[in-house]
C-alpha positions as a Markdown table, in Angstrom:
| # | Residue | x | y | z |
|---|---|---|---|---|
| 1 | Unk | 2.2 | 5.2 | 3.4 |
| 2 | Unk | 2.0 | 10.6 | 12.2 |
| 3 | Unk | 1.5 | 12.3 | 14.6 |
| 4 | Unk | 2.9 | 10.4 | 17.7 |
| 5 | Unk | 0.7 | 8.3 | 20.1 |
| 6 | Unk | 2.6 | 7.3 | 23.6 |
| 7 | Unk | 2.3 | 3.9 | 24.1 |
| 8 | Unk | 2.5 | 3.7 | 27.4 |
| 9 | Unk | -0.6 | 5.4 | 29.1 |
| 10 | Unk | -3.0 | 2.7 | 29.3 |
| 11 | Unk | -2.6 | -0.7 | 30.6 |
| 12 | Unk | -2.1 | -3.5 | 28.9 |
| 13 | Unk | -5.2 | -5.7 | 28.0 |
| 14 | Unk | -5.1 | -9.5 | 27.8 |
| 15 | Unk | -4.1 | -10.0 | 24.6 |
| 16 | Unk | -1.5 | -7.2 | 24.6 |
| 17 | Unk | 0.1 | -8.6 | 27.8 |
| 18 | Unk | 0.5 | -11.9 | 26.2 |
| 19 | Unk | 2.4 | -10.6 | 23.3 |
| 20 | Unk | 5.8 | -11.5 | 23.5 |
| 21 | Unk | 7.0 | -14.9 | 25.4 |
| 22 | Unk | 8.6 | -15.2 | 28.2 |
| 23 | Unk | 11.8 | -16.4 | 25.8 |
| 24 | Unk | 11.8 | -13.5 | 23.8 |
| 25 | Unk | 11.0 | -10.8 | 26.6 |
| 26 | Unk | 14.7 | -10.0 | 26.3 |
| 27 | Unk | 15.2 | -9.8 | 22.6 |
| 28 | Unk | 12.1 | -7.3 | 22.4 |
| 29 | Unk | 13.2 | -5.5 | 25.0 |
| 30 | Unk | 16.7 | -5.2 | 23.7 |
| 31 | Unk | 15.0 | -4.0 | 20.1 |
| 32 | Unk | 12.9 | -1.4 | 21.9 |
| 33 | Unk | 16.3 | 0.3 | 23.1 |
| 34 | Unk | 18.0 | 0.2 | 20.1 |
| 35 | Unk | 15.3 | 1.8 | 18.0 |
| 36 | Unk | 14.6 | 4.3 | 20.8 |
| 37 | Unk | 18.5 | 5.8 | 20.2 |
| 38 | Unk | 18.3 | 5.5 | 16.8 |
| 39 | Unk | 18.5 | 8.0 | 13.9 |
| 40 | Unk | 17.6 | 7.7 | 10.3 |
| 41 | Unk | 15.5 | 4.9 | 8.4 |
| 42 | Unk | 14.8 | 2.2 | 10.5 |
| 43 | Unk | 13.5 | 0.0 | 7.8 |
| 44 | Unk | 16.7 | -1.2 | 7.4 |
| 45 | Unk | 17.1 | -2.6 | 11.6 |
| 46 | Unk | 17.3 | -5.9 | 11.8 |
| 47 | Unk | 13.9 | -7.0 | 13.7 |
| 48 | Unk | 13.7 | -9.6 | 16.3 |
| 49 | Unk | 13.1 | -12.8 | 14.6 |
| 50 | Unk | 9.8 | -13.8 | 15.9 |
| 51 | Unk | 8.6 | -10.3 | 14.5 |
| 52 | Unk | 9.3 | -11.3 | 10.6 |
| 53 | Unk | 6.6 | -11.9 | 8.4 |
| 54 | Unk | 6.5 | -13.9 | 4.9 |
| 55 | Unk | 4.9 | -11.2 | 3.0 |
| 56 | Unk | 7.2 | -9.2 | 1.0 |
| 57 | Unk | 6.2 | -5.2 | 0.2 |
| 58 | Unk | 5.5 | -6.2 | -3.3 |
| 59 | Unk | 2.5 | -8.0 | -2.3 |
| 60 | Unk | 1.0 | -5.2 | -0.2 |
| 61 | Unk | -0.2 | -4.3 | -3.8 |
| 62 | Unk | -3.0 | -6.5 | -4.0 |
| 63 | Unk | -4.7 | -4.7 | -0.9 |
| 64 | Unk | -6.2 | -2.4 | -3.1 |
| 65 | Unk | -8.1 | -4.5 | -5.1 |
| 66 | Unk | -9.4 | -7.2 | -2.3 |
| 67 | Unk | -13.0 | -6.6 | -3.2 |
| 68 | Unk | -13.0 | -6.2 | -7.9 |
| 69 | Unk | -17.0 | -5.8 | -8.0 |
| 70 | Unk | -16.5 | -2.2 | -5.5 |
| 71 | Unk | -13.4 | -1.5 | -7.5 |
| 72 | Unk | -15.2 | -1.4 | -10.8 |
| 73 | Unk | -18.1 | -0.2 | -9.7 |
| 74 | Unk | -17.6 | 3.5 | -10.7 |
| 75 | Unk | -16.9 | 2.9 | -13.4 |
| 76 | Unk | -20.7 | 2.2 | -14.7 |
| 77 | Unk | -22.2 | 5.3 | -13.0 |
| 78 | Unk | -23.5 | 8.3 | -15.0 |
| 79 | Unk | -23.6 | 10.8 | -12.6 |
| 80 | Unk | -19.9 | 12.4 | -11.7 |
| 81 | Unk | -21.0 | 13.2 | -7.9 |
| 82 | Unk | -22.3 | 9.6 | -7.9 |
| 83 | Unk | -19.1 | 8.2 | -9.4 |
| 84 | Unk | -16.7 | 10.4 | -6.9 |
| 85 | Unk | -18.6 | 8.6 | -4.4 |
| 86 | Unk | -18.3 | 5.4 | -5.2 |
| 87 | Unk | -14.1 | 6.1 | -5.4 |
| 88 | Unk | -14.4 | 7.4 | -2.0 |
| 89 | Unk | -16.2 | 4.0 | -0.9 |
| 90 | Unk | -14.1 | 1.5 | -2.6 |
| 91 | Unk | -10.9 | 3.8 | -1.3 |
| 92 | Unk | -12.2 | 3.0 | 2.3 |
| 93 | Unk | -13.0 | -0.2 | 1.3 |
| 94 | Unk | -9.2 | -0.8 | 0.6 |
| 95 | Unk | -8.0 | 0.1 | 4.2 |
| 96 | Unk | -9.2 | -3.1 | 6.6 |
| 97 | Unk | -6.8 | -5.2 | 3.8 |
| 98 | Unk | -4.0 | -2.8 | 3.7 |
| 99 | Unk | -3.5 | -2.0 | 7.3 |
| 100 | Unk | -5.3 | -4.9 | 9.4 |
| 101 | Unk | -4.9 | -7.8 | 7.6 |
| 102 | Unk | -1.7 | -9.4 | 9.0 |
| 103 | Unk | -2.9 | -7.9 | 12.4 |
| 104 | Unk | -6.6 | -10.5 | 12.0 |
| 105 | Unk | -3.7 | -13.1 | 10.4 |
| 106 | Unk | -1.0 | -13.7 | 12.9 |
| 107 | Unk | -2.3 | -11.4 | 15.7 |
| 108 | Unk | 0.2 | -8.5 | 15.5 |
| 109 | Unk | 1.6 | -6.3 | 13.0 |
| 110 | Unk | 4.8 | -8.4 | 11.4 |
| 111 | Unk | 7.2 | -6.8 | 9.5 |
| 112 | Unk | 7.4 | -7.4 | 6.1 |
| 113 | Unk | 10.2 | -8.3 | 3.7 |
| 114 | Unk | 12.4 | -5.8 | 1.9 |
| 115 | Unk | 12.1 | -6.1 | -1.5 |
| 116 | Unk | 14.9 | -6.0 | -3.8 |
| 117 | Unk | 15.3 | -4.1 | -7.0 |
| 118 | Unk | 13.6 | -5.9 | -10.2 |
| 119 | Unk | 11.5 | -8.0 | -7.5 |
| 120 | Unk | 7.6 | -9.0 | -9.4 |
| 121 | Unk | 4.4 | -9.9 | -7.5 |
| 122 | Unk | 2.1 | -10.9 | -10.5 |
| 123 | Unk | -1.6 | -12.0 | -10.4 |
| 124 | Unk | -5.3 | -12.0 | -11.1 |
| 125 | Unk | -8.8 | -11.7 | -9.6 |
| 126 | Unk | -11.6 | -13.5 | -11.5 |
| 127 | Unk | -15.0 | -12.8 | -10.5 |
| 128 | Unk | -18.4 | -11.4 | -11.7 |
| 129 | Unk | -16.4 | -8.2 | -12.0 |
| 130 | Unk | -14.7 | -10.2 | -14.8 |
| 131 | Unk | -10.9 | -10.1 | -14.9 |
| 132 | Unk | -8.7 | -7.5 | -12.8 |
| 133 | Unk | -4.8 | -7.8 | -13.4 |
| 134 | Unk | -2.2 | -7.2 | -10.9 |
| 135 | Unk | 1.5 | -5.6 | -11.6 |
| 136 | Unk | 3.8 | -4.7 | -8.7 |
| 137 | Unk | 7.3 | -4.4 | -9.4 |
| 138 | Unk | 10.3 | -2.8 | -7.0 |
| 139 | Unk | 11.5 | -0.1 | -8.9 |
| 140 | Unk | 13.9 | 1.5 | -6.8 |
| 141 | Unk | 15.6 | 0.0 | -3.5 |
| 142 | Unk | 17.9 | 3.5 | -2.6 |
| 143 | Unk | 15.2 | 4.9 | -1.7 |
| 144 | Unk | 13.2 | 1.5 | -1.5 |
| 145 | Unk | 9.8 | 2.2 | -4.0 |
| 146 | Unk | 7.1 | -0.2 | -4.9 |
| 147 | Unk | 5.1 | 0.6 | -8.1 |
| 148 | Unk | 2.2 | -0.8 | -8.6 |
| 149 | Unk | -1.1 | -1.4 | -11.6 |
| 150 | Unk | -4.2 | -3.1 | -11.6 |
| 151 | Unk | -6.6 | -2.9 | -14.2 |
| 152 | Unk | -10.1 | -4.6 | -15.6 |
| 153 | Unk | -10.5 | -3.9 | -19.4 |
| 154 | Unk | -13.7 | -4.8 | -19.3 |
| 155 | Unk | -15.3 | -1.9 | -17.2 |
| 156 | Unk | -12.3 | 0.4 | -18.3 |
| 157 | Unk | -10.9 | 1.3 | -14.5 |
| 158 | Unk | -7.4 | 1.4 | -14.3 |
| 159 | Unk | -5.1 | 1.8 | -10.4 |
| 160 | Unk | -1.4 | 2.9 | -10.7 |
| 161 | Unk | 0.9 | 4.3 | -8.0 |
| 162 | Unk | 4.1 | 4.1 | -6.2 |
| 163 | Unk | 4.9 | 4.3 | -2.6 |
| 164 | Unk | 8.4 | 4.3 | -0.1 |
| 165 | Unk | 8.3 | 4.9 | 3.3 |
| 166 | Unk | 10.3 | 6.6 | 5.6 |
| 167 | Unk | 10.4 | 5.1 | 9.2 |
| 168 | Unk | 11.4 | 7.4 | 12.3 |
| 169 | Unk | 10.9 | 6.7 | 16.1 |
| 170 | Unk | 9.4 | 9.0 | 18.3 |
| 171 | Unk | 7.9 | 7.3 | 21.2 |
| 172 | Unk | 6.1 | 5.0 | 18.6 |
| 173 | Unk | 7.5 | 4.0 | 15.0 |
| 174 | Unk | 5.9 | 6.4 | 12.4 |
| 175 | Unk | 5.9 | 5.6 | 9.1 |
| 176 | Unk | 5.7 | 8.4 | 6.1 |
| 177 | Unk | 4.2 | 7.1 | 3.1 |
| 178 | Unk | 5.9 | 9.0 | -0.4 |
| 179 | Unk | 4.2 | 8.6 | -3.2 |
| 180 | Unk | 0.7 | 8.4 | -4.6 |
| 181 | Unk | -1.9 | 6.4 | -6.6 |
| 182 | Unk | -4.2 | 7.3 | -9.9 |
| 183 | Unk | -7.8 | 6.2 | -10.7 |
| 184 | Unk | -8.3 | 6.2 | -14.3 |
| 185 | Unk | -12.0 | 5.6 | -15.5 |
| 186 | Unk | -14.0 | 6.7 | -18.7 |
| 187 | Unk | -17.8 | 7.7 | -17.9 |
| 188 | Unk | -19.7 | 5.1 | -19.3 |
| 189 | Unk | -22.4 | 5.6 | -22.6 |
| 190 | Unk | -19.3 | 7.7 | -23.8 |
| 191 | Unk | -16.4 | 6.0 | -24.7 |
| 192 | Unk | -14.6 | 8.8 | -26.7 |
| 193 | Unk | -14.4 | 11.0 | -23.7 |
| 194 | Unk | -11.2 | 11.8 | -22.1 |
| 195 | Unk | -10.8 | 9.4 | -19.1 |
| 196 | Unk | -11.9 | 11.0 | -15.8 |
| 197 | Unk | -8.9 | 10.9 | -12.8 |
| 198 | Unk | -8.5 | 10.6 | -9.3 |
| 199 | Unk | -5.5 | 11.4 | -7.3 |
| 200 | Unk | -5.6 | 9.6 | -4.0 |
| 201 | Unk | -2.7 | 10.5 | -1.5 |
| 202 | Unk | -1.7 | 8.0 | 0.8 |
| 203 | Unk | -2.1 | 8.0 | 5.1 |
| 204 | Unk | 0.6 | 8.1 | 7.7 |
| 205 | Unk | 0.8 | 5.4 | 10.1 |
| 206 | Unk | 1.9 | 4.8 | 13.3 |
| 207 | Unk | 2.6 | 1.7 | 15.2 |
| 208 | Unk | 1.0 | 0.4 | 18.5 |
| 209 | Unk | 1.3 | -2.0 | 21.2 |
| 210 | Unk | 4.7 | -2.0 | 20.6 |
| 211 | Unk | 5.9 | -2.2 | 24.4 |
| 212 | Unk | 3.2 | -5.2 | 24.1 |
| 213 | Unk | 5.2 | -7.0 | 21.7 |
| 214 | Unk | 1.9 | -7.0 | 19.7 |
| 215 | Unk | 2.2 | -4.2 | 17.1 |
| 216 | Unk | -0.8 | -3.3 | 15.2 |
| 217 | Unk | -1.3 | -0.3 | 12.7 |
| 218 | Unk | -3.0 | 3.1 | 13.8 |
| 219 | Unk | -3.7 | 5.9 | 10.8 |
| 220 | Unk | -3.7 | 9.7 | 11.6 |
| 221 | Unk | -4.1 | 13.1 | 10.0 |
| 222 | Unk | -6.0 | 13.1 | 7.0 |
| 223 | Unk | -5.5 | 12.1 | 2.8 |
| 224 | Unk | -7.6 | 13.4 | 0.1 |
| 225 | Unk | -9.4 | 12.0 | -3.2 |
| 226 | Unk | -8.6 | 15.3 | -5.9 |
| 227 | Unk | -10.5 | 14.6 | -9.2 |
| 228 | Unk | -10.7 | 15.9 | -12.6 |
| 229 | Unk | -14.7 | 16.1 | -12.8 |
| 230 | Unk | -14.8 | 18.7 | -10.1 |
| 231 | Unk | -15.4 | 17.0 | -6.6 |
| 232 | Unk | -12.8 | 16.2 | -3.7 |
| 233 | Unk | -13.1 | 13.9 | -1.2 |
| 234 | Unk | -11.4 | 14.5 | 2.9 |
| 235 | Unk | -10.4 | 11.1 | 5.1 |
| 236 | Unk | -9.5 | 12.7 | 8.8 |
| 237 | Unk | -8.3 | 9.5 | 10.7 |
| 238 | Unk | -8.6 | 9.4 | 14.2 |
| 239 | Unk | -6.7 | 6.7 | 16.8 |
| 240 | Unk | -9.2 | 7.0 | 19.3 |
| 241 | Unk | -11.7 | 8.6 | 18.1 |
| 242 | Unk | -12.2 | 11.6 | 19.8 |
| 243 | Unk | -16.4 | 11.9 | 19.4 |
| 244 | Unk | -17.0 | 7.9 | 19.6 |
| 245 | Unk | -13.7 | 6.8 | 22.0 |
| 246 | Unk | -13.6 | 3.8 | 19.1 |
| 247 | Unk | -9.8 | 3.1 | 17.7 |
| 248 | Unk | -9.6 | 3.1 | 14.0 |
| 249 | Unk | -12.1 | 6.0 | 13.4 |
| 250 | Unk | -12.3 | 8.1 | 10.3 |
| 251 | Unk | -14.5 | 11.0 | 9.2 |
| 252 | Unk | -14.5 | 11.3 | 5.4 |
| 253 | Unk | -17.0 | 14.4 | 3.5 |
| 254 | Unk | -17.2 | 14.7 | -0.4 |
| 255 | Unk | -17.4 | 18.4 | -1.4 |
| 256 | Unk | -17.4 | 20.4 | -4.9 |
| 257 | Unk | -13.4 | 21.2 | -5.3 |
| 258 | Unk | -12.7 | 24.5 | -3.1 |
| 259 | Unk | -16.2 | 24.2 | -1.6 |
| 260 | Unk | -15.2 | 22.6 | 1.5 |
| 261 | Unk | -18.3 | 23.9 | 3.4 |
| 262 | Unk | -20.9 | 22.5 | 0.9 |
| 263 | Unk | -20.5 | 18.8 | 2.1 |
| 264 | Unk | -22.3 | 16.5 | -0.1 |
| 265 | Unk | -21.8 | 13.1 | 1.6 |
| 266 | Unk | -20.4 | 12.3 | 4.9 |
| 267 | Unk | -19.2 | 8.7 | 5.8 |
| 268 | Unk | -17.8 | 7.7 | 9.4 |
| 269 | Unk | -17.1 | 4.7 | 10.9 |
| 270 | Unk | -14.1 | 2.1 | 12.0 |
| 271 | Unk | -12.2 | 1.2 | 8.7 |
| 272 | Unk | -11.7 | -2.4 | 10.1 |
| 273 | Unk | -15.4 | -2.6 | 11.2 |
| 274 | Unk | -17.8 | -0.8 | 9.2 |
| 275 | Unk | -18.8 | 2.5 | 8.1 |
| 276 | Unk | -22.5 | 4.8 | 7.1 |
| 277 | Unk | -23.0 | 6.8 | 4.0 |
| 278 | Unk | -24.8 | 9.7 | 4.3 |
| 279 | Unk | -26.3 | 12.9 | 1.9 |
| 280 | Unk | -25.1 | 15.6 | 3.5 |
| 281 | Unk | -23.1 | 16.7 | 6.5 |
| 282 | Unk | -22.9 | 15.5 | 9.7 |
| 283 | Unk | -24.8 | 12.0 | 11.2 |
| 284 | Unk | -28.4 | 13.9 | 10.8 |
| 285 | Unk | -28.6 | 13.5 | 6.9 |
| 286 | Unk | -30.5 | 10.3 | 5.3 |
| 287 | Unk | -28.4 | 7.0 | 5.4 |
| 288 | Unk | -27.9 | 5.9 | 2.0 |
| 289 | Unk | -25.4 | 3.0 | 1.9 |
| 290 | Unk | -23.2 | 1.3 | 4.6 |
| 291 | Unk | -20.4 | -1.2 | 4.3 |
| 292 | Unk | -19.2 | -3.6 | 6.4 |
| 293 | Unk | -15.7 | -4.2 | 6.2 |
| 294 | Unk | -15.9 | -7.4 | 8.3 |
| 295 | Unk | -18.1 | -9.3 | 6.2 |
| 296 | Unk | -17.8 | -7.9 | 2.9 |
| 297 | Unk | -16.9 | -11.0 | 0.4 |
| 298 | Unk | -13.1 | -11.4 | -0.2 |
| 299 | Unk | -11.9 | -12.0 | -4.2 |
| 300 | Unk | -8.3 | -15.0 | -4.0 |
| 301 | Unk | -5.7 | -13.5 | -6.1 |
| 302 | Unk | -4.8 | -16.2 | -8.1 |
| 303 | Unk | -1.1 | -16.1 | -8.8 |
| 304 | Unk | 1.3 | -18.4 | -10.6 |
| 305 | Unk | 2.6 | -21.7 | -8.6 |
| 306 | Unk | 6.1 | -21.8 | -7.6 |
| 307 | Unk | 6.6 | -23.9 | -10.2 |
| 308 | Unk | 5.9 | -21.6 | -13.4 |
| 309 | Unk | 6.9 | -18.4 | -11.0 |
| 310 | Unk | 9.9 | -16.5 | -12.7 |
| 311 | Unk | 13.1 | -16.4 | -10.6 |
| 312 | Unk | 12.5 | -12.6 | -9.5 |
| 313 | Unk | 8.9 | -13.1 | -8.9 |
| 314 | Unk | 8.5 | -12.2 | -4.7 |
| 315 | Unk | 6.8 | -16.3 | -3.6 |
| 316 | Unk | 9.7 | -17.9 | -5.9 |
| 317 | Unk | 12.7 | -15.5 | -4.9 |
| 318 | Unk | 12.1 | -15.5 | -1.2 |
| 319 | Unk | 10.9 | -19.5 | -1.1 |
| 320 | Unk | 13.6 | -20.9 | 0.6 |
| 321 | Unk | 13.7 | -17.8 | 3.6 |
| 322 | Unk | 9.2 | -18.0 | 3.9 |
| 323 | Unk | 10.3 | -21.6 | 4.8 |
| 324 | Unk | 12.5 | -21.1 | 6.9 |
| 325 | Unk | 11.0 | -17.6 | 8.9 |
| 326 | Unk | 7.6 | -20.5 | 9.0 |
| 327 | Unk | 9.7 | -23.3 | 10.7 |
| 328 | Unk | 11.4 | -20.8 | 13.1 |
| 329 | Unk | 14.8 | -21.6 | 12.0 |
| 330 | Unk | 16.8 | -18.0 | 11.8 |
| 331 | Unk | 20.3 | -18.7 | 11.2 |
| 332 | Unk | 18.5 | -20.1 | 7.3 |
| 333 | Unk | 16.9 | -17.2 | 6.8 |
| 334 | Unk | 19.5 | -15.0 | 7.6 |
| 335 | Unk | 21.7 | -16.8 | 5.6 |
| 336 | Unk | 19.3 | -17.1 | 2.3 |
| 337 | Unk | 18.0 | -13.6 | 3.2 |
| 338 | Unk | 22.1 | -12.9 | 2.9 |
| 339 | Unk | 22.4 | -14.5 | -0.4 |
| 340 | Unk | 20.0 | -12.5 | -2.0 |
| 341 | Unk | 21.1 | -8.6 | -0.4 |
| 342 | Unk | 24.7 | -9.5 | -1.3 |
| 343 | Unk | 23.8 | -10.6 | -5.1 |
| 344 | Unk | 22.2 | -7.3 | -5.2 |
| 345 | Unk | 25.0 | -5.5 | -4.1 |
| 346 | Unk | 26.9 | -7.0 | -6.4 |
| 347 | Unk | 24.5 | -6.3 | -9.4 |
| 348 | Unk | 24.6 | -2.8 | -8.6 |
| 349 | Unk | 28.3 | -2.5 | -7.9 |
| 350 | Unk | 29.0 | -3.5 | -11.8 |
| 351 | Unk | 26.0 | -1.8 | -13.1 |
| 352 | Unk | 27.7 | 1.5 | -11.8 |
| 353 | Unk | 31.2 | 0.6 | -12.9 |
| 354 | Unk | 29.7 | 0.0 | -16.8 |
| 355 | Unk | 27.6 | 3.2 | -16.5 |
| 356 | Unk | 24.3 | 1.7 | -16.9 |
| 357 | Unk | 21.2 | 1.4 | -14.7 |
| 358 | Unk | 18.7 | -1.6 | -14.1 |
| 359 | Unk | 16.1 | -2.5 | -16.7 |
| 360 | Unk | 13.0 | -1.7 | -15.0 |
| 361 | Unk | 9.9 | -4.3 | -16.9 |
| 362 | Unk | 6.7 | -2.6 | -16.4 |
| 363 | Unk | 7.3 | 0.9 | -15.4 |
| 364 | Unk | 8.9 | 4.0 | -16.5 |
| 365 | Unk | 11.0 | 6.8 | -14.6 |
| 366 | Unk | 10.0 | 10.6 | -14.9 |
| 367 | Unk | 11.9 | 13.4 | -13.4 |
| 368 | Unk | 8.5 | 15.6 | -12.8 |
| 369 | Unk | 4.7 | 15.4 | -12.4 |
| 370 | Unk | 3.0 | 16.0 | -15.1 |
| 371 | Unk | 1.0 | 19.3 | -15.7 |
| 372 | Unk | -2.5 | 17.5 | -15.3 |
| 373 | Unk | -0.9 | 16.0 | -12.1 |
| 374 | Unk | -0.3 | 19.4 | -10.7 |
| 375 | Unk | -4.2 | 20.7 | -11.2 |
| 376 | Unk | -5.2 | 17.7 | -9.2 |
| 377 | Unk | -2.6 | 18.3 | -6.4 |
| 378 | Unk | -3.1 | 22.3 | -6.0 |
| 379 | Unk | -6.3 | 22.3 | -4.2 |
| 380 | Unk | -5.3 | 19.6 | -1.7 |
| 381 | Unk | -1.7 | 20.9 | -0.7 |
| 382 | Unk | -0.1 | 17.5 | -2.8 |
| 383 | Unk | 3.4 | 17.7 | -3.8 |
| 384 | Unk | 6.0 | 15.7 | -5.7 |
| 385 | Unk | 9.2 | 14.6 | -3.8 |
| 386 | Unk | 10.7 | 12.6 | -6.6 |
| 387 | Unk | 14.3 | 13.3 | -4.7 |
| 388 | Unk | 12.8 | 10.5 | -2.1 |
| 389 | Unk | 11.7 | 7.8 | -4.5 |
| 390 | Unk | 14.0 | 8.1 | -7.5 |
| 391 | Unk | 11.8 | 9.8 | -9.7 |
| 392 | Unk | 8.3 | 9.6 | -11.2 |
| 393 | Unk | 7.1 | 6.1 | -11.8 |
| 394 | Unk | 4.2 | 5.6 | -14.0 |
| 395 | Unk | 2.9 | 2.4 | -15.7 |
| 396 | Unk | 4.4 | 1.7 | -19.8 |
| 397 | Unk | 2.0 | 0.0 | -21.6 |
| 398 | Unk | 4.7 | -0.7 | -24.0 |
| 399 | Unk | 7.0 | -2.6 | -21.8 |
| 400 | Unk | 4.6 | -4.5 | -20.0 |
| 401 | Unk | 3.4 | -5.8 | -23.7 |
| 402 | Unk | 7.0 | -7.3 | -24.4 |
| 403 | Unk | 7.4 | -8.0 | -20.7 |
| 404 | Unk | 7.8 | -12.4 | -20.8 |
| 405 | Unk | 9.1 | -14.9 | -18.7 |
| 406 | Unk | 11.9 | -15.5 | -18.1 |
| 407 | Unk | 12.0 | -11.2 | -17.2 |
| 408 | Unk | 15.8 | -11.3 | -17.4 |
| 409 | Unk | 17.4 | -13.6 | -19.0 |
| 410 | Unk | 20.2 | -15.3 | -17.4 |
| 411 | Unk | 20.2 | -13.5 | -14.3 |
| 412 | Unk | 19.0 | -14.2 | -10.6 |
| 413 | Unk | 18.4 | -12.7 | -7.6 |
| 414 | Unk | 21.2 | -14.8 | -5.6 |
| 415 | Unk | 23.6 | -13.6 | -8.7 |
């Protein structure tokens, strides 16, 4: 979850010039000002209405698992170099969902709902890779962090993470990402063996076209894949790319941990186009795979309907504000969007005044990384800052056993 990018040196195309209409020039404009003078977080300005999306954060979750059968899929091979690479592929795989979808969607980048603390987005994918379970749960909202774990039993693969952001303007909105996800597999034919990780960090982003009124997701710098059998894998992101002149350009290289030199595999591309696989380093080596990010066959989530949703699940908490932000009518959703941040204020106020904190349902608050965690995050310069997203969250197996509808009884997130 950047280095800046000035927005205003080219021209704008077609499609960017057509991004705000003439009745909202004003309001965009005015937004453009007031984030331009101003300091701190700006995930919590109030965006011009026909900016607001109906996706909450919770849901971002399930862009990491858009495609099960490239998720599982290293879990089945036998070779670790083999296996690091197919991480590395279904890790780039994961990018075109996460940072282009709403862009293909609605045409721009729209800004999503803040989730409030306790706030679930459950689901499922069902497909030849079998079953693959979705948890994301809002587990802190001062600092705002989503937690997140998907899982398929039947190839053994396990995700978790958590992630915050930290928004800042600097001639573009950057956004930080704070946090990190785990890959947990165990090497197949050997099912006593101690279950191979993957520490993935997680890229900075910066917004474009925003003088456009058509704001779409850039990524820069670079994030690394650490893992426990030995091999790390590099992602340098490039805007323009500086080689090809393409947007959206990435350069990632597999390598034997501190052997940075000794490139294994080298895959480039566009991460919302397609990208090459190749042994070796550099675009001379033997192609041995490509994917194609456009075409590649997308998995439904299956979720719960409305109708057997919990109260504090995301679709059946913010049902009454999707409808209205869909039929354009803003003085509803402010007002139901109102409802709900006051009733959390409220909760919070008496939780402090009894001494007691929020019951979090699937996930569990550490004060440090573990020591394993640290091994991982040495070579690739990864550190904990638990101070900006309350903590250490990692997945309980225990809690999410017990966890039933309804997940707290009694209570709801309008109080």
């Amino acid at each position: 979850m950047s280095p800046s990018l000035n927005t205003t040196t080219a021209g704008p195309s077609k499609d960017e010039a057509g991004g705000v209409s003439p009745q909202n020039k004003g309001s965009w404009s005015s937004f453009l000002k007031s984030i331009a003078s101003f300091n701190g977080d700006l995930s919590s300005m109030t965006a011009p209405p026909f900016i607001l999306g109906t996706l909450s954060l919770t849901e971002f979750s399930a862009y990491w698992t858009q495609h099960p059968s490239v998720f599982v899929a290293p879990a089945a091979e036998r070779d670790p170099a083999q296996r690091a690479l197919l991480v590395l592929k279904w890790f780039l795989s994961t990018l075109k969902p996460s940072y282009s979808t709403r862009n293909d969607k609605y045409g721009s980048e729209k800004k999503p709902l803040n989730p409030f603390l306790g706030e679930l987005f459950l689901g499922k994918w069902e497909d030849e890779a079998g079953t693959t379970e979705l948890v994301s749960e809002q587990v802190s909202h001062h600092p705002p962090v989503t937690a997140y774990c998907i899982q398929n039993a039947k190839h053994g693969i396990k995700l978790e993470g958590y992630n915050g952001q930290k928004a800042s303007f600097s001639r573009t909105i950057h956004i930080k990402q704070i946090g990190h996800a785990l890959l947990t597999l165990t090497p197949p034919d050997n099912p006593s063996a101690h279950p191979e990780t993957y520490l993935i960090t997680l890229p900075n982003i910066h917004i474009e076209g925003l003088i456009y009124g058509k704001p779409f997701v850039e990524l820069n710098g670079c994030t690394y894949i650490s893992s426990s059998t030995g091999y790390t894998s590099k992602i340098d992101y490039s805007g323009k790319g500086w080689v090809s002149g393409k947007k959206n350009s990435f350069t990632a290289t597999l390598y034997p941990t501190d052997k940075e030199k000794d490139i294994l595999y080298t895959v480039e591309g566009q991460w919302p186009e397609a990208f090459t696989i190749r042994k070796g380093s550099g675009k001379h080596g033997s192609v041995i795979d490509t994917y194609n990010a456009r075409t590649a066959p997308i998995t439904p989530l299956i979720v719960p309907s409305l109708e057997q949703q919990d109260p504090w699940e995301a679709n059946k908490a913010w049902e009454k504000v999707i409808t209205a932000i869909t039929k354009g009518d803003m003085d509803t959703t402010n007002g139901e969007k109102s409802r709900i941040e006051n009733a959390q204020r409220e909760y919070r106020r008496k939780e402090q005044a009894e001494g007691r904190e929020w019951e979090r349902k699937f996930f569990r608050r550490g004060d440090k990384a573990e020591e394993w965690w640290e091994e991982l995050a040495k070579g690739i310069g990864e550190r904990i800052e638990s101070e900006k997203t309350g903590g250490v969250w990692r997945f309980d197996m225990g809690k999410a056993e017990s966890a039933r509808r309804p997940f707290h009884q009694g209570l709801l997130p309008t109080g």
